[in-house]
Short mmCIF file of C-alpha atoms and ligand atoms in Angstrom, two decimals:
data_model
loop_
_atom_site.label_atom_id
_atom_site.label_comp_id
_atom_site.label_asym_id
_atom_site.label_seq_id
_atom_site.Cartn_x
_atom_site.Cartn_y
_atom_site.Cartn_z
CA MET A 23 28.88 -34.37 -23.99
CA LYS A 24 27.03 -32.07 -26.37
CA ASN A 25 28.55 -30.00 -29.13
CA GLU A 26 26.43 -26.95 -28.47
CA ALA A 27 25.78 -25.34 -25.14
CA LYS A 28 22.18 -25.21 -23.99
CA ILE A 29 21.98 -22.11 -21.81
CA ARG A 30 20.47 -23.54 -18.69
CA TYR A 31 22.61 -22.05 -15.94
CA ILE A 32 23.19 -18.34 -15.83
CA SER A 33 24.00 -16.09 -12.89
CA PRO A 34 22.29 -12.69 -12.81
CA LEU A 35 24.81 -10.59 -14.65
CA PRO A 36 23.67 -7.09 -15.58
CA GLU A 37 23.58 -5.38 -12.21
CA LEU A 38 26.56 -7.36 -10.89
CA ARG A 39 28.61 -6.51 -13.98
CA GLU A 40 28.51 -2.81 -13.15
CA LYS A 41 30.16 -3.44 -9.83
CA GLU A 42 33.85 -3.55 -9.12
CA TYR A 43 35.66 -6.67 -10.35
CA ASP A 44 34.30 -9.63 -8.40
CA PRO A 45 36.58 -12.69 -8.57
CA PHE A 46 33.95 -15.19 -7.43
CA LEU A 47 31.47 -13.96 -10.03
CA GLU A 48 34.16 -14.41 -12.70
CA ALA A 49 34.86 -17.94 -11.43
CA THR A 50 31.13 -18.75 -11.35
CA LEU A 51 30.62 -17.57 -14.93
CA GLN A 52 33.56 -19.65 -16.14
CA PHE A 53 32.13 -22.70 -14.37
CA GLU A 54 28.67 -22.03 -15.80
CA ARG A 55 29.97 -22.08 -19.36
CA ALA A 56 31.26 -25.60 -18.81
CA ALA A 57 28.08 -26.57 -16.91
CA ASN A 58 25.96 -25.43 -19.86
CA PHE A 59 28.21 -27.18 -22.32
CA LEU A 60 28.07 -30.44 -20.35
CA ASP A 61 24.32 -30.02 -19.72
CA LEU A 62 25.18 -30.72 -16.09
CA ASP A 63 22.69 -32.37 -13.78
CA PRO A 64 20.99 -29.54 -11.77
CA TRP A 65 22.01 -31.01 -8.40
CA ILE A 66 25.64 -31.34 -9.48
CA TYR A 67 25.51 -27.77 -10.79
CA GLN A 68 24.27 -26.49 -7.43
CA ARG A 69 26.80 -28.63 -5.52
CA LEU A 70 29.78 -27.34 -7.51
CA LYS A 71 28.70 -23.73 -7.91
CA HIS A 72 29.23 -22.88 -4.24
CA PRO A 73 32.13 -23.76 -1.93
CA GLU A 74 31.49 -26.55 0.57
CA ARG A 75 32.76 -24.55 3.56
CA GLU A 76 33.92 -21.00 4.31
CA LEU A 77 35.66 -20.16 7.57
CA THR A 78 36.34 -16.59 8.74
CA VAL A 79 38.73 -16.15 11.66
CA HIS A 80 39.83 -13.16 13.75
CA LEU A 81 43.42 -13.22 14.92
CA ALA A 82 44.83 -11.09 17.73
CA ILE A 83 48.57 -10.52 18.05
CA THR A 84 50.76 -7.99 19.85
CA LEU A 85 52.81 -6.01 17.35
CA ASP A 86 56.49 -5.22 17.95
CA ASN A 87 55.51 -1.72 19.17
CA GLY A 88 53.41 -3.26 21.96
CA VAL A 89 50.03 -2.51 20.36
CA ALA A 90 47.54 -5.38 20.23
CA GLU A 91 45.93 -5.70 16.78
CA THR A 92 43.27 -7.93 15.24
CA PHE A 93 43.52 -9.34 11.71
CA THR A 94 40.87 -11.20 9.71
CA GLY A 95 41.63 -14.42 7.85
CA PHE A 96 39.77 -16.98 5.75
CA ARG A 97 39.98 -20.59 4.69
CA VAL A 98 37.57 -21.72 2.00
CA GLN A 99 37.13 -25.33 0.88
CA HIS A 100 35.41 -25.42 -2.48
CA SER A 101 35.40 -29.18 -2.99
CA ARG A 102 36.67 -32.36 -1.33
CA VAL A 103 34.91 -34.70 -3.73
CA ARG A 104 38.07 -36.09 -5.32
CA GLY A 105 40.33 -35.94 -2.27
CA PRO A 106 41.59 -33.55 0.43
CA ALA A 107 41.21 -29.86 -0.39
CA LYS A 108 44.41 -28.23 -1.71
CA GLY A 109 45.32 -24.59 -2.11
CA GLY A 110 47.57 -21.75 -1.11
CA ILE A 111 47.46 -19.08 1.57
CA ARG A 112 47.94 -15.46 0.60
CA TYR A 113 48.75 -12.42 2.73
CA SER A 114 47.36 -9.27 1.16
CA PRO A 115 45.66 -6.02 2.22
CA LYS A 116 43.17 -6.68 -0.61
CA ALA A 117 42.33 -10.28 0.38
CA SER A 118 38.61 -10.98 0.65
CA LEU A 119 36.20 -13.85 1.06
CA SER A 120 35.09 -13.48 -2.57
CA GLU A 121 38.71 -13.76 -3.71
CA CYS A 122 39.24 -16.89 -1.57
CA LYS A 123 36.05 -18.47 -2.91
CA ALA A 124 37.18 -17.85 -6.49
CA LEU A 125 40.70 -19.09 -5.86
CA ALA A 126 39.38 -22.20 -4.04
CA SER A 127 37.12 -23.11 -6.96
CA TRP A 128 39.96 -22.56 -9.45
CA MET A 129 42.02 -25.01 -7.35
CA THR A 130 39.28 -27.65 -7.69
CA TRP A 131 39.32 -27.27 -11.48
CA LYS A 132 43.12 -27.11 -11.64
CA CYS A 133 43.55 -30.34 -9.69
CA ALA A 134 40.91 -31.99 -11.90
CA VAL A 135 42.62 -30.85 -15.14
CA LEU A 136 45.86 -32.41 -13.86
CA ASP A 137 43.92 -35.44 -12.56
CA LEU A 138 45.40 -35.04 -9.07
CA PRO A 139 43.61 -36.69 -6.12
CA PHE A 140 42.68 -33.35 -4.55
CA GLY A 141 39.80 -30.92 -4.28
CA GLY A 142 40.24 -27.16 -4.02
CA ALA A 143 40.79 -24.69 -1.17
CA LYS A 144 42.31 -21.28 -0.55
CA GLY A 145 43.16 -19.17 2.47
CA ALA A 146 44.18 -15.61 3.16
CA ILE A 147 44.90 -13.08 5.88
CA ILE A 148 44.08 -9.43 5.29
CA CYS A 149 47.40 -7.79 6.14
CA ASP A 150 50.15 -5.72 4.58
CA SER A 151 52.92 -8.24 5.07
CA LEU A 152 55.56 -5.97 3.51
CA LYS A 153 55.09 -3.56 6.45
CA MET A 154 55.30 -6.31 9.10
CA SER A 155 58.38 -7.72 10.81
CA GLU A 156 59.32 -11.41 10.62
CA ASN A 157 58.38 -11.75 14.29
CA GLU A 158 54.90 -10.30 13.68
CA LEU A 159 54.37 -12.53 10.63
CA ARG A 160 55.44 -15.58 12.63
CA LYS A 161 52.96 -14.79 15.42
CA LEU A 162 50.17 -14.07 12.94
CA THR A 163 50.82 -17.30 11.02
CA LYS A 164 50.78 -19.37 14.21
CA GLU A 165 47.51 -17.74 15.36
CA TYR A 166 45.96 -18.37 11.95
CA THR A 167 47.03 -22.02 12.08
CA PHE A 168 45.56 -22.51 15.56
CA ALA A 169 42.32 -20.94 14.28
CA ILE A 170 42.03 -23.20 11.21
CA ARG A 171 43.64 -26.29 12.81
CA ASP A 172 40.45 -28.38 12.81
CA PHE A 173 39.86 -27.57 9.14
CA ILE A 174 43.27 -28.67 7.81
CA GLY A 175 45.32 -31.87 7.89
CA PRO A 176 47.15 -34.28 5.57
CA TYR A 177 43.88 -36.03 4.67
CA LYS A 178 41.59 -32.98 4.98
CA ASP A 179 43.05 -29.81 3.51
CA ILE A 180 46.70 -29.12 2.69
CA PRO A 181 47.78 -25.43 2.42
CA ALA A 182 50.73 -24.14 0.35
CA PRO A 183 52.37 -20.76 -0.35
CA ASP A 184 50.74 -18.09 -2.51
CA MET A 185 51.23 -14.33 -2.80
CA PHE A 186 53.43 -12.95 0.00
CA THR A 187 53.81 -16.30 1.76
CA ASN A 188 56.72 -18.68 1.29
CA ALA A 189 58.55 -21.78 2.56
CA GLN A 190 59.14 -20.12 5.94
CA THR A 191 55.40 -19.48 6.34
CA MET A 192 54.75 -23.18 5.64
CA ALA A 193 57.35 -24.25 8.25
CA TRP A 194 55.55 -22.10 10.86
CA ILE A 195 52.20 -23.66 9.91
CA ALA A 196 53.61 -27.20 10.06
CA ASP A 197 54.98 -26.47 13.54
CA ALA A 198 51.77 -24.89 14.90
CA TYR A 199 49.66 -27.70 13.44
CA SER A 200 51.97 -30.37 14.88
CA GLN A 201 51.90 -29.01 18.44
CA GLY A 202 50.16 -31.64 20.52
CA ASN A 203 51.10 -34.40 18.04
CA GLY A 204 54.42 -34.93 19.77
CA CYS A 205 56.27 -34.88 16.48
CA LEU A 206 56.29 -32.98 13.19
CA GLU A 207 53.56 -33.76 10.63
CA PRO A 208 55.16 -32.52 7.40
CA ALA A 209 52.31 -33.64 5.09
CA VAL A 210 49.96 -30.93 6.43
CA VAL A 211 51.46 -28.28 4.13
CA THR A 212 53.48 -28.25 0.91
CA GLY A 213 56.04 -25.75 -0.28
CA LYS A 214 58.08 -26.26 2.91
CA PRO A 215 61.84 -25.77 3.14
CA VAL A 216 63.65 -28.82 1.74
CA ASN A 217 65.31 -29.49 5.13
CA LEU A 218 61.82 -29.82 6.65
CA TRP A 219 60.72 -32.38 4.05
CA GLY A 220 59.75 -29.99 1.29
CA SER A 221 60.24 -31.30 -2.23
CA LEU A 222 63.23 -30.63 -4.39
CA GLY A 223 62.07 -28.54 -7.35
CA ARG A 224 59.14 -26.87 -5.51
CA ALA A 225 60.58 -23.34 -5.55
CA MET A 226 60.71 -23.26 -9.37
CA ALA A 227 57.71 -25.58 -9.86
CA THR A 228 55.10 -23.13 -11.11
CA GLY A 229 57.59 -21.55 -13.52
CA THR A 230 58.74 -24.97 -14.70
CA GLY A 231 55.14 -26.04 -15.35
CA LEU A 232 54.47 -22.79 -17.22
CA PHE A 233 57.52 -23.46 -19.33
CA PHE A 234 56.34 -26.98 -20.26
CA VAL A 235 52.98 -25.53 -21.31
CA LEU A 236 54.68 -22.78 -23.33
CA GLU A 237 56.83 -25.37 -25.12
CA GLU A 238 53.77 -27.42 -26.01
CA ALA A 239 51.78 -24.30 -27.00
CA CYS A 240 54.55 -23.39 -29.46
CA LYS A 241 54.47 -26.95 -30.85
CA HIS A 242 50.69 -26.69 -31.16
CA LEU A 243 51.01 -23.39 -33.07
CA LYS A 244 53.97 -24.79 -35.01
CA ILE A 245 56.23 -21.88 -34.06
CA PRO A 246 59.71 -21.98 -32.49
CA LEU A 247 60.09 -20.80 -28.89
CA SER A 248 63.61 -19.47 -29.24
CA GLY A 249 63.84 -15.78 -30.10
CA LYS A 250 60.36 -14.92 -28.85
CA LYS A 251 59.78 -11.55 -27.18
CA VAL A 252 58.29 -11.97 -23.71
CA ALA A 253 56.62 -9.49 -21.31
CA ILE A 254 56.08 -10.48 -17.67
CA LEU A 255 53.58 -8.77 -15.34
CA GLY A 256 54.66 -9.58 -11.77
CA PHE A 257 58.13 -10.69 -10.73
CA GLY A 258 57.67 -12.78 -7.58
CA ASN A 259 57.98 -16.56 -7.31
CA VAL A 260 56.05 -17.24 -10.52
CA GLY A 261 57.22 -14.33 -12.69
CA SER A 262 60.91 -14.70 -11.83
CA SER A 263 60.97 -18.49 -12.27
CA ILE A 264 59.31 -18.49 -15.71
CA GLY A 265 61.47 -15.46 -16.60
CA LYS A 266 64.67 -17.40 -15.95
CA LEU A 267 63.47 -20.40 -17.97
CA VAL A 268 62.38 -18.44 -21.06
CA HIS A 269 65.65 -16.49 -20.94
CA GLN A 270 67.64 -19.75 -20.87
CA ALA A 271 65.53 -21.01 -23.80
CA GLY A 272 66.70 -18.09 -25.95
CA CYS A 273 63.70 -15.78 -25.55
CA ARG A 274 64.10 -12.02 -25.00
CA ILE A 275 62.34 -10.48 -21.99
CA ILE A 276 61.42 -6.97 -23.10
CA ALA A 277 59.44 -5.79 -20.06
CA VAL A 278 58.70 -6.63 -16.43
CA THR A 279 56.41 -4.91 -13.94
CA ASP A 280 55.76 -5.36 -10.23
CA MET A 281 53.56 -3.63 -7.64
CA PHE A 282 55.92 -0.62 -7.51
CA GLY A 283 56.28 0.03 -11.26
CA GLY A 284 57.94 -1.50 -14.28
CA ILE A 285 60.85 -1.57 -16.71
CA ARG A 286 61.26 -2.14 -20.44
CA SER A 287 64.19 -2.64 -22.79
CA ASP A 288 64.04 -3.77 -26.40
CA LYS A 289 67.55 -5.16 -26.01
CA GLY A 290 66.34 -7.60 -23.37
CA ILE A 291 66.38 -7.89 -19.58
CA ASP A 292 68.49 -10.52 -17.80
CA PRO A 293 66.15 -12.08 -15.16
CA PHE A 294 69.07 -13.42 -13.10
CA GLU A 295 70.53 -9.91 -12.71
CA LEU A 296 67.05 -8.49 -12.14
CA GLU A 297 66.42 -11.01 -9.38
CA LYS A 298 69.61 -9.89 -7.61
CA GLN A 299 68.29 -6.30 -7.65
CA VAL A 300 64.87 -7.41 -6.34
CA VAL A 301 66.56 -9.21 -3.44
CA GLN A 302 68.44 -5.98 -2.60
CA THR A 303 65.82 -3.30 -3.24
CA GLY A 304 62.52 -5.19 -3.21
CA SER A 305 61.54 -4.04 -6.71
CA VAL A 306 62.34 -4.21 -10.44
CA VAL A 307 62.10 -0.40 -10.72
CA ASN A 308 65.22 1.48 -11.93
CA PHE A 309 66.99 -1.61 -13.28
CA PRO A 310 70.01 -0.26 -15.21
CA GLY A 311 69.59 0.11 -18.99
CA THR A 312 65.78 0.18 -18.90
CA GLU A 313 62.97 2.70 -19.25
CA PRO A 314 59.88 2.86 -17.02
CA ILE A 315 56.61 1.22 -18.06
CA ASP A 316 53.30 0.52 -16.31
CA ASN A 317 51.04 -2.57 -16.44
CA ASP A 318 48.84 -1.29 -19.27
CA GLY A 319 51.94 -0.29 -21.24
CA LEU A 320 53.38 -3.78 -20.76
CA ILE A 321 50.12 -5.46 -21.79
CA ALA A 322 50.06 -3.41 -25.02
CA LEU A 323 53.69 -4.12 -25.99
CA ASP A 324 54.57 -5.68 -29.31
CA CYS A 325 55.62 -9.06 -27.91
CA ASP A 326 55.01 -12.75 -28.71
CA VAL A 327 54.27 -14.06 -25.21
CA LEU A 328 52.51 -12.12 -22.47
CA ILE A 329 52.79 -13.67 -19.00
CA PRO A 330 50.49 -12.20 -16.32
CA ALA A 331 52.09 -13.43 -13.08
CA ALA A 332 50.75 -11.07 -10.40
CA MET A 333 47.07 -11.17 -9.50
CA GLU A 334 43.50 -11.43 -10.77
CA GLY A 335 41.78 -9.19 -13.30
CA GLN A 336 44.86 -7.53 -14.85
CA ILE A 337 43.71 -8.14 -18.45
CA HIS A 338 40.21 -6.68 -18.66
CA ARG A 339 37.72 -5.20 -21.12
CA ASP A 340 39.52 -1.85 -21.25
CA ASN A 341 42.99 -3.17 -22.17
CA ALA A 342 42.42 -6.60 -23.81
CA ASP A 343 42.08 -5.05 -27.24
CA THR A 344 45.63 -3.65 -26.96
CA VAL A 345 47.19 -7.14 -26.56
CA LYS A 346 49.55 -7.93 -29.44
CA ALA A 347 51.00 -11.19 -28.09
CA ARG A 348 50.24 -14.45 -29.90
CA ILE A 349 50.21 -16.36 -26.60
CA VAL A 350 48.96 -15.29 -23.16
CA LEU A 351 50.46 -17.69 -20.63
CA GLU A 352 48.54 -17.30 -17.35
CA GLY A 353 51.00 -17.56 -14.48
CA ALA A 354 48.63 -15.80 -12.08
CA ASN A 355 45.25 -17.16 -11.09
CA GLY A 356 42.36 -15.41 -12.80
CA PRO A 357 44.40 -12.69 -14.57
CA THR A 358 42.00 -12.42 -17.53
CA THR A 359 38.35 -11.41 -17.06
CA LEU A 360 35.63 -13.13 -19.06
CA GLU A 361 35.02 -10.01 -21.12
CA ALA A 362 38.73 -9.81 -21.93
CA ASP A 363 38.63 -13.51 -22.87
CA GLU A 364 35.99 -12.76 -25.50
CA ILE A 365 38.13 -9.99 -26.96
CA LEU A 366 41.24 -12.20 -27.03
CA LYS A 367 39.24 -14.97 -28.70
CA GLU A 368 38.23 -12.54 -31.47
CA LYS A 369 41.87 -11.54 -31.86
CA LYS A 370 42.85 -15.25 -32.10
CA VAL A 371 45.24 -15.00 -29.16
CA LEU A 372 45.96 -18.41 -27.65
CA VAL A 373 45.26 -18.05 -23.92
CA ALA A 374 46.87 -20.92 -21.96
CA PRO A 375 44.48 -20.78 -18.98
CA ASP A 376 45.58 -20.59 -15.36
CA ILE A 377 43.97 -23.90 -14.37
CA LEU A 378 46.31 -25.64 -16.81
CA ALA A 379 49.27 -23.29 -17.26
CA ASN A 380 50.20 -22.57 -13.63
CA ALA A 381 49.45 -26.08 -12.36
CA GLY A 382 53.16 -26.96 -12.02
CA GLY A 383 53.04 -25.63 -8.45
CA VAL A 384 50.23 -27.89 -7.33
CA THR A 385 51.68 -30.83 -9.26
CA VAL A 386 54.96 -30.62 -7.34
CA SER A 387 52.92 -29.98 -4.18
CA TYR A 388 51.17 -33.27 -4.89
CA LEU A 389 54.57 -34.96 -5.24
CA GLU A 390 55.72 -33.32 -1.98
CA TRP A 391 52.63 -34.64 -0.18
CA VAL A 392 53.21 -38.14 -1.61
CA GLN A 393 56.85 -38.04 -0.46
CA ASP A 394 55.92 -36.79 3.02
CA LEU A 395 53.24 -39.42 3.52
CA GLN A 396 55.60 -42.25 2.61
CA ARG A 397 58.66 -40.55 4.20
CA TYR A 398 60.60 -41.43 1.04
CA PHE A 399 62.04 -38.74 -1.17
CA PHE A 400 62.57 -38.26 -4.91
CA SER A 401 65.59 -36.69 -6.61
CA GLU A 402 65.12 -33.33 -8.35
CA GLU A 403 65.34 -35.12 -11.70
CA GLU A 404 62.55 -37.51 -10.70
CA VAL A 405 60.34 -34.60 -9.61
CA ARG A 406 60.99 -32.79 -12.89
CA GLU A 407 60.28 -35.86 -15.01
CA LYS A 408 57.03 -36.65 -13.21
CA THR A 409 55.91 -33.00 -13.45
CA GLU A 410 56.76 -32.79 -17.14
CA LYS A 411 54.83 -35.97 -17.89
CA LYS A 412 51.74 -34.80 -16.00
CA MET A 413 51.76 -31.24 -17.39
CA LYS A 414 52.25 -32.30 -21.00
CA LYS A 415 49.60 -35.01 -20.77
CA ALA A 416 47.13 -32.46 -19.38
CA PHE A 417 48.05 -29.96 -22.12
CA TRP A 418 47.26 -32.37 -24.95
CA GLU A 419 44.09 -33.60 -23.23
CA VAL A 420 42.89 -30.00 -23.13
CA VAL A 421 43.88 -29.46 -26.78
CA ALA A 422 41.92 -32.59 -27.76
CA VAL A 423 38.76 -31.17 -26.12
CA MET A 424 39.43 -27.76 -27.67
CA GLU A 425 39.71 -29.21 -31.17
CA LYS A 426 36.84 -31.64 -30.78
CA HIS A 427 34.38 -28.96 -29.71
CA ASN A 428 35.90 -25.89 -31.35
CA VAL A 429 36.13 -23.97 -28.07
CA THR A 430 38.85 -21.85 -26.47
CA MET A 431 41.58 -23.47 -24.44
CA ARG A 432 40.02 -22.12 -21.22
CA GLU A 433 36.60 -23.50 -22.11
CA ALA A 434 38.21 -26.84 -22.96
CA ALA A 435 40.08 -26.97 -19.64
CA TYR A 436 36.85 -26.21 -17.74
CA ILE A 437 34.87 -28.80 -19.71
CA LEU A 438 37.52 -31.40 -18.87
CA ALA A 439 37.73 -30.39 -15.20
CA VAL A 440 34.04 -29.93 -14.43
CA GLY A 441 33.28 -33.15 -16.31
CA ARG A 442 35.78 -35.07 -14.19
CA VAL A 443 34.45 -33.76 -10.87
CA ALA A 444 30.85 -34.37 -11.99
CA GLU A 445 31.72 -37.94 -12.99
CA SER A 446 33.28 -38.50 -9.55
CA LEU A 447 30.14 -37.20 -7.81
CA THR A 448 27.99 -39.51 -9.90
CA ALA A 449 30.24 -42.54 -9.37
CA LEU A 450 30.20 -41.92 -5.61
CA GLY A 451 26.41 -42.06 -5.75
CA ARG A 452 26.18 -38.55 -4.39
CA ALA A 453 23.98 -36.93 -7.04
CA ALA A 454 20.52 -36.48 -5.57
P1 NAD B 508 54.64 -13.37 -5.07
O1 NAD B 508 54.14 -12.73 -3.86
O2 NAD B 508 55.90 -14.17 -5.01
O3 NAD B 508 54.83 -12.28 -6.23
C1 NAD B 508 53.81 -11.42 -6.63
C2 NAD B 508 54.37 -10.45 -7.63
O4 NAD B 508 53.32 -9.67 -8.19
C3 NAD B 508 55.34 -9.46 -6.99
O5 NAD B 508 56.38 -9.16 -7.91
C4 NAD B 508 54.46 -8.22 -6.80
O6 NAD B 508 55.21 -7.01 -6.74
C5 NAD B 508 53.64 -8.30 -8.06
N1 NAD B 508 52.41 -7.52 -8.01
C6 NAD B 508 51.49 -7.46 -7.02
N2 NAD B 508 50.52 -6.58 -7.37
C7 NAD B 508 50.84 -6.10 -8.59
C8 NAD B 508 50.26 -5.18 -9.47
N3 NAD B 508 49.13 -4.55 -9.17
N4 NAD B 508 50.88 -4.93 -10.66
C9 NAD B 508 52.03 -5.55 -11.00
N5 NAD B 508 52.63 -6.44 -10.20
C10 NAD B 508 52.05 -6.71 -9.01
O7 NAD B 508 53.42 -14.27 -5.63
P2 NAD B 508 53.51 -15.54 -6.57
O8 NAD B 508 53.57 -16.75 -5.71
O9 NAD B 508 54.50 -15.30 -7.63
O10 NAD B 508 52.02 -15.54 -7.18
C11 NAD B 508 51.69 -14.70 -8.28
C12 NAD B 508 50.41 -15.24 -8.89
O11 NAD B 508 50.59 -16.60 -9.29
C13 NAD B 508 49.18 -15.24 -7.98
O12 NAD B 508 48.03 -15.04 -8.78
C14 NAD B 508 49.17 -16.66 -7.44
O13 NAD B 508 47.88 -17.05 -7.02
C15 NAD B 508 49.60 -17.41 -8.69
N6 NAD B 508 50.16 -18.73 -8.45
C16 NAD B 508 51.21 -18.91 -7.61
C17 NAD B 508 51.74 -20.19 -7.46
C18 NAD B 508 52.95 -20.45 -6.61
O14 NAD B 508 53.42 -21.60 -6.60
N7 NAD B 508 53.50 -19.47 -5.93
C19 NAD B 508 51.17 -21.27 -8.13
C20 NAD B 508 50.10 -21.05 -8.99
C21 NAD B 508 49.61 -19.77 -9.15
#
């Protein structure tokens, strides 16, 4: 490994940069930084720059009003070099192939940072799931599973929940996949309900992993965690779970936003009470004792820890300079653009990157898969202990690379991840 990057690999930026935010371009540029740093073999660079496979499917269902409608879905496998592809499925009106390609590649790097025996994948259906009934979502999920059935499997590609999908979605997929098997194959998806062989601890897993990383980040910076002011952008699975954990650790949550708006209170927001409201009303908006705030307002707040936990590209070149937090803990995938990264680096903000920070979800997914394959199940304590060990080991491995090469934490995580996948390709004798 070299100490200075030789710029060998560079995607054509200028004209692309003027376009709307492109997640796959962001992912490619992040990968290229590590590729340059590692002086990657040109064949390995080409092999890892592009996904291995991209599948687009068209799904027809009859809606509850009797109208037949077609939806488009994707499943992208970025890499299966180190094991079956692994990655979530998201339902979103804004889903796109570019987004899936980016998210699939981030899964490859995330699994490599955690040293899990998986590659990376991601899937999506373009739909507004909040406007659909449970019956429509069930039919759509089953159609999607039938369409991608040959692509997925316990030793091929193992989906999991992501934005606007959940344990119920995974149960439907497991059922549709298993039809014809004669019995349920639980290891085809993770994030299932516990009574269908999901893992204990999966629901809070991403938040728990984020919390372990935050604890270690505070140790690294030699600052206490208790008493810190926290702002959370997005209050779904990830945002609410990390919110509860930081609250219990004595931090003060001073703002939360979601897709409908946001709230702030200098006195602090109780995430347990807020969650009750979200269950009832679907949103954090109008939580008693708070004032309204938007995403940019939240990002600019005087806080210690900023947790983007919604979607890609929320911290960008136009708002990164307003960040006052000492730590940005990336709960979402790809929440910080490369240009924002440069600004945060100048401001000496410690960015705990997505491919490390939010890896608690895939780590417990790995444990769920292991349990399902052996049909033998761990206690919640065992799952927590194993996750903690893996997350903290990965954190300090990334810090070691960061300190050795004087790079940002994101660059260090990519150098570690890309290096591991490249080594696997070489050891397999695949490099041409
Ligand atoms: P979710 O669907 O449970 O919640 C998403 C939240 O983001 C909701 O509160 C929604 O209102 C909010 N949101 C959406 N658009 C927004 C916007 N423009 N501004 C503010 N808030 C907005 O999804 P999730 O599972 O919590 O995933 C959130 C992020 O974390 C995604 O980037 C996902 O890829 C990533 N992630 C999820 C997991 C997991 O285990 N669920 C694991 C790793 C990473």
